[in-house]
Coordinates of N, CA and C in Angstrom, one line a residue:
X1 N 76.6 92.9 98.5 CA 77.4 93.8 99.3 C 76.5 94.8 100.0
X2 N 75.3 95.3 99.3 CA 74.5 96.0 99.9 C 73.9 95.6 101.3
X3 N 73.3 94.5 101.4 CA 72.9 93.8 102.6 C 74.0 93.7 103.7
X4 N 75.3 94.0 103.4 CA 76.4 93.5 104.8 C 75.7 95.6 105.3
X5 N 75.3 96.5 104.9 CA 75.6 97.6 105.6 C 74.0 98.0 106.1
X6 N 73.2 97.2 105.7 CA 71.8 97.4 106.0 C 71.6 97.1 107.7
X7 N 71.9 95.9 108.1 CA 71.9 95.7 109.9 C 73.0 96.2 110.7
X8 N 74.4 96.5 110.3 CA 75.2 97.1 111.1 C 74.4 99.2 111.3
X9 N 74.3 99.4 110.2 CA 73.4 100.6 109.8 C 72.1 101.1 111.0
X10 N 71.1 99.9 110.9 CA 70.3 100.0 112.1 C 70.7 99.4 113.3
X11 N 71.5 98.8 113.2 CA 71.6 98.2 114.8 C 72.8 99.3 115.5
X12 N 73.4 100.2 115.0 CA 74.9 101.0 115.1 C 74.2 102.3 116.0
X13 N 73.0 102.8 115.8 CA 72.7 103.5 117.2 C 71.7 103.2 118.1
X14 N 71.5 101.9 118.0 CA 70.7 101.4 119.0 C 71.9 101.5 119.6
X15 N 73.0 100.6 119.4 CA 74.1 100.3 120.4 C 75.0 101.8 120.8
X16 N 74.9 102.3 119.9 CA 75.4 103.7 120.0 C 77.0 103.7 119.9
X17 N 77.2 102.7 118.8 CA 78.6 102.8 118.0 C 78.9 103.3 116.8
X18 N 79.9 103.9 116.7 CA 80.5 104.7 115.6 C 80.9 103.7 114.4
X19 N 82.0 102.7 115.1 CA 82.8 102.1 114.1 C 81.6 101.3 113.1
X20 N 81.2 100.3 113.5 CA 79.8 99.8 112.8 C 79.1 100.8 112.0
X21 N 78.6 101.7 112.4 CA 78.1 102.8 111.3 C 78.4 103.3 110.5
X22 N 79.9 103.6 110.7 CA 80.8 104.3 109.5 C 81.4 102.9 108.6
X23 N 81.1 102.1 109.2 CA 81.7 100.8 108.5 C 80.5 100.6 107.4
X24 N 79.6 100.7 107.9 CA 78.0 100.4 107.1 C 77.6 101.5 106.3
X25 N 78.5 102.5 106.5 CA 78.0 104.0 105.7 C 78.9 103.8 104.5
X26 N 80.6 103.6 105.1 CA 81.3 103.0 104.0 C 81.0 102.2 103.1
X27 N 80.1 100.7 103.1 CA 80.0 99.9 102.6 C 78.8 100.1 101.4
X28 N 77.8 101.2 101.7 CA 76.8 101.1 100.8 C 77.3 102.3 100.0
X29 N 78.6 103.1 99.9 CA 79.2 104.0 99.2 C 80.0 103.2 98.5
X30 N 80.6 102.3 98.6 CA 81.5 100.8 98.1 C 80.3 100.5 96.8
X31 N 78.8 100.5 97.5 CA 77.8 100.0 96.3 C 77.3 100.8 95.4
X32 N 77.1 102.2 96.1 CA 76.9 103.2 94.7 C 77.9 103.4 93.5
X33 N 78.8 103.3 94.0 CA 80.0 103.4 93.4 C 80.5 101.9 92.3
X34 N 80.0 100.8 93.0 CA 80.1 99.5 91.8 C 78.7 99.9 90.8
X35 N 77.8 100.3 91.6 CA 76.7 100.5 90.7 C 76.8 101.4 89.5
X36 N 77.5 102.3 89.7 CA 77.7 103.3 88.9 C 78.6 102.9 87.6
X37 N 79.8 102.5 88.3 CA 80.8 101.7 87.4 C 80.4 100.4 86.6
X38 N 79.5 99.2 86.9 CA 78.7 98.6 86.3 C 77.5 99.4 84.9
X39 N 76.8 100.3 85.6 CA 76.1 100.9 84.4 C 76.9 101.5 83.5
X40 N 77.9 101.8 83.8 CA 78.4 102.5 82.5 C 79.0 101.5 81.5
X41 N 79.9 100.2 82.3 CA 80.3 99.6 81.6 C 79.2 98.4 80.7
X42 N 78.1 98.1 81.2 CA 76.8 97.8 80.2 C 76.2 98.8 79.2
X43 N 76.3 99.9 79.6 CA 76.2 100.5 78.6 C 76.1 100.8 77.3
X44 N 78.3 100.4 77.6 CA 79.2 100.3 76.8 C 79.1 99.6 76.2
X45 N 78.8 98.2 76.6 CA 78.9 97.1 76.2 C 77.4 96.4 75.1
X46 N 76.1 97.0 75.9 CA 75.3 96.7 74.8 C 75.2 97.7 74.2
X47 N 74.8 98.8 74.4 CA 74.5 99.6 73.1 C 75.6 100.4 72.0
X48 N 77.0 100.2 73.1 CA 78.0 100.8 71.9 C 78.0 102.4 72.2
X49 N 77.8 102.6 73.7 CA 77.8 104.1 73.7 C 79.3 104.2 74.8
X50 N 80.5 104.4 73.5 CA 81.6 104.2 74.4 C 82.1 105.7 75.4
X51 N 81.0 106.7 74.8 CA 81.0 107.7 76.2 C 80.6 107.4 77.5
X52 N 79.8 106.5 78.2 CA 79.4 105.5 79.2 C 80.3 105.5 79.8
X53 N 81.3 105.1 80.2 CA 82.4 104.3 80.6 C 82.8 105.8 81.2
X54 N 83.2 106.7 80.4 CA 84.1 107.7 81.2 C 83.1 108.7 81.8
X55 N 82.3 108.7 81.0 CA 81.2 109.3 82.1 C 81.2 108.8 83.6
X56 N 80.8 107.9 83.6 CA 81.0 106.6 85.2 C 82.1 107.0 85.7
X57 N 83.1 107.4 85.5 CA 84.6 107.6 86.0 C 84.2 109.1 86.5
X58 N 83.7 109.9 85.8 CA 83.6 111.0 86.2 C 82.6 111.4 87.2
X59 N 81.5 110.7 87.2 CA 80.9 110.7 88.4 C 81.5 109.9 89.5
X60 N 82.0 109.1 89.6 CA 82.8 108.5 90.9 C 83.8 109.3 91.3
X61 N 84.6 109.9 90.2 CA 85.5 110.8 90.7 C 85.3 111.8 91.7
X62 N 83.7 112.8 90.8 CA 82.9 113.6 91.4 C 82.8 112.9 92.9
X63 N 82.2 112.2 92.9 CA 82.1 111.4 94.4 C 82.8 111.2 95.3
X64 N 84.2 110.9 94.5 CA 85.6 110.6 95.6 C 86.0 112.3 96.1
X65 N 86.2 113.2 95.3 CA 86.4 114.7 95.6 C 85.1 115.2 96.2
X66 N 84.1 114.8 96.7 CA 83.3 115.2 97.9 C 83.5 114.6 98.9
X67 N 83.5 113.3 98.9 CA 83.8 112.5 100.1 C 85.2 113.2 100.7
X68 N 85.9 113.8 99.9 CA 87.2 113.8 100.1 C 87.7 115.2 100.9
X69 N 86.5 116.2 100.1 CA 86.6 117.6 101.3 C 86.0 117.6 102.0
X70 N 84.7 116.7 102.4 CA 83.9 116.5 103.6 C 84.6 115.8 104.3
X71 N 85.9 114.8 104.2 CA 86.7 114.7 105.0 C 87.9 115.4 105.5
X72 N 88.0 116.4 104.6 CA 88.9 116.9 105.1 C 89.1 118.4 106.4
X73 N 87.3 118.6 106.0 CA 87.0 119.4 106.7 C 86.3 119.1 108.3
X74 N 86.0 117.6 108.4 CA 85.8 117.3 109.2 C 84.3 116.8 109.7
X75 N 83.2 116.7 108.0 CA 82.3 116.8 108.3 C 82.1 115.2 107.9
X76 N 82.5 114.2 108.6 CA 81.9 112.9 108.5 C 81.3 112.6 109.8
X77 N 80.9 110.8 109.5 CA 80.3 110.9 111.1 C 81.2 110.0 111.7
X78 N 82.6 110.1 111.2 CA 83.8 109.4 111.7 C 84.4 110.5 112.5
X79 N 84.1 111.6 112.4 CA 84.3 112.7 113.1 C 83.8 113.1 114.4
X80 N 82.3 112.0 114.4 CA 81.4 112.4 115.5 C 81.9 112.5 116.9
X81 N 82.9 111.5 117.3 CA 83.0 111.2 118.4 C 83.7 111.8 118.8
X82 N 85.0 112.4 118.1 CA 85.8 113.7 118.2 C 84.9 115.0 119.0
X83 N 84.3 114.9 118.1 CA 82.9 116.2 118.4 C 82.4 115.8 119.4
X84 N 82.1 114.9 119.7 CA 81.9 114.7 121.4 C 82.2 115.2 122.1
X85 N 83.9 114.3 122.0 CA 84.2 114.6 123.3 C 85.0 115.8 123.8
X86 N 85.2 116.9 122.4 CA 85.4 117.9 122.9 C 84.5 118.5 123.1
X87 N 83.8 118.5 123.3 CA 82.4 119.4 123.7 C 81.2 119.6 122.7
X88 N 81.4 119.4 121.6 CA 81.1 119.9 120.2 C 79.7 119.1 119.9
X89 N 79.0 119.6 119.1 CA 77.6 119.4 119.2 C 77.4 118.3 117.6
X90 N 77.0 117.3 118.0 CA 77.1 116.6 116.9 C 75.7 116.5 115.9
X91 N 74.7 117.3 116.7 CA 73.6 117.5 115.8 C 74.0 118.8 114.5
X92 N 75.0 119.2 114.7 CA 75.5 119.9 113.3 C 75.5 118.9 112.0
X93 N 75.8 118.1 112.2 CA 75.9 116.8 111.3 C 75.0 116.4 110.8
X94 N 74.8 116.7 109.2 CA 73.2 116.4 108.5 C 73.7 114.9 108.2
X95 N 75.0 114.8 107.9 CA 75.0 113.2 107.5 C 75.1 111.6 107.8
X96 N 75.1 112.6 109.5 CA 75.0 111.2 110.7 C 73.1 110.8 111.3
X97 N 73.4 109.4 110.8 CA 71.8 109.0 111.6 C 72.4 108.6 113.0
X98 N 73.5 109.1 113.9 CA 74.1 109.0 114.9 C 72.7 109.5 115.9
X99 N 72.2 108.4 117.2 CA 71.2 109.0 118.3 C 71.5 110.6 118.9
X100 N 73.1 110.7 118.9 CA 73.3 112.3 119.4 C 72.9 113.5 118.4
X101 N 73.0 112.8 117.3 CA 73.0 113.8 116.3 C 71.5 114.1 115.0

């Protein structure tokens, strides 16, 4: 899964598209997130440390409630193009490898 966001990732401002980027930004947050949920449940499973498991929950959650106010505040780079084209400067944006930004 990691490798589908690796070439849309570099090839997305060469071409200087959004959708591809944020599709490829999405997808390796898709892999931190199995990754995270996998370690905990090996864990669990070899060593018998059944705190593992919720732990992992709680950091993804952690994850989903940041993703979730940097969406809501407008600071993705799904946002960029907005920011465009109202005028708005998209080099504000530490979390876009966007060419504008």
């Amino acid at each position: 899964m990691s490798c589908r966001c690796c070439r849309p990732h570099s090839a997305a401002p060469a071409a200087n598209s959004d959708p591809p980027l944020a599709d490829s930004k999405q997808t390796l947050l898709c892999t931190y997130l199995s990754a995270v949920l996998l370690a905990g449940l090996v864990l669990d499973s070899l060593f018998g440390w059944s705190w593992a498991d919720p732990i992992a929950a709680l950091v993804i959650a952690a994850i989903a409630v940041r993703e979730g106010v940097d969406a809501w505040r407008g600071e993705t780079c799904c946002a960029a193009p907005a920011a465009r084209t109202a005028g708005g400067d998209c080099a504000s944006c530490d979390r876009c490898d966007h060419p504008d930004g």
